[in-house]
C-alpha positions as MATLAB code, in Angstrom:
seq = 'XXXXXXXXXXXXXXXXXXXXXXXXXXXXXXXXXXXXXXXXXXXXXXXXXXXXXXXXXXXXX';
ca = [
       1.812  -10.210  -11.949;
       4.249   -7.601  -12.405;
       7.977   -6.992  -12.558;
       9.986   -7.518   -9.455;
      11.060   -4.531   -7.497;
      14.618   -5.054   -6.940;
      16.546   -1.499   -6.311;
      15.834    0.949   -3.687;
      14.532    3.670   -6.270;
      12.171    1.543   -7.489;
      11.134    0.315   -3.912;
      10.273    3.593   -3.001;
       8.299    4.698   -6.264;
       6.332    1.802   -5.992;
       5.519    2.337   -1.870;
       4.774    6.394   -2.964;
       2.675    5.084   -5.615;
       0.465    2.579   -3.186;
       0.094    4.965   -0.585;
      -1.139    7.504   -3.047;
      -3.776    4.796   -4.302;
      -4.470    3.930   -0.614;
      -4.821    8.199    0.216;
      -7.396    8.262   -2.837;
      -9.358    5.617   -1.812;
      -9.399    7.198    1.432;
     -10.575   10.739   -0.126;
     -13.123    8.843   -2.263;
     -15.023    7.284    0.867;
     -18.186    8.545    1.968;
     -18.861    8.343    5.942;
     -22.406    8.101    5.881;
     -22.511    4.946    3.612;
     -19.418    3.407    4.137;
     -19.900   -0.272    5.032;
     -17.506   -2.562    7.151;
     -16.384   -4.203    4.240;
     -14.957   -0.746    2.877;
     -13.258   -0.379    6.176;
     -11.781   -4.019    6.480;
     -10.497   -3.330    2.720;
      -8.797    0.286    4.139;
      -7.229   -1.900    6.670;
      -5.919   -5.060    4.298;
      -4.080   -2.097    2.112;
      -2.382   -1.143    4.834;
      -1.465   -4.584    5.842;
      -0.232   -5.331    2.589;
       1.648   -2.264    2.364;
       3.428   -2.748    5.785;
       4.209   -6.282    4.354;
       5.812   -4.971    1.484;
       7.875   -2.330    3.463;
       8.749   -5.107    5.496;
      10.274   -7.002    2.587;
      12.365   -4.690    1.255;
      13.866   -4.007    4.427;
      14.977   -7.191    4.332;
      16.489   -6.842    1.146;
      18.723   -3.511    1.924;
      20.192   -5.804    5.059;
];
C-alpha cells in the first residue's frame, strides 16, 4: 500500500491530511441527492480514521 507511518510527525501529517480529504468530501456533498450509501461511506472514513488514531496511540505508549 504505502509506507508505514512510524514517527509522531508523520502520524500527524498523515491524520491532517485524511481529515482534510474526509472535510472535502463533506463540502462536495449535495443534500438533496445524497444517497445512504454516501452517508454510510462519511461514516466508514471516520471509522477508519478513529482506528488509525487509535493505533498510533498505541505506539507513543
Amino acid at each position: 500500500m504505502g509506507n508505514q507511518v512510524t514517527n509522531q510527525e508523520q502520524q500527524v501529517r498523515y491524520l491532517k491530511d485524511r481529515l482534510n480529504m474526509f472535510l472535502q468530501v463533506l463540502d462536495s456533498i449535495e443534500p438533496e441527492s445524497t444517497k445512504v450509501e454516501d452517508i454510510d461511506r462519511l461514516i466508514q472514513m471516520m471509522d477508519d480514521l478513529e482506528l488509525k488514531m487509535d493505533q498510533f496511540k498505541k505506539t507513543q505508549e
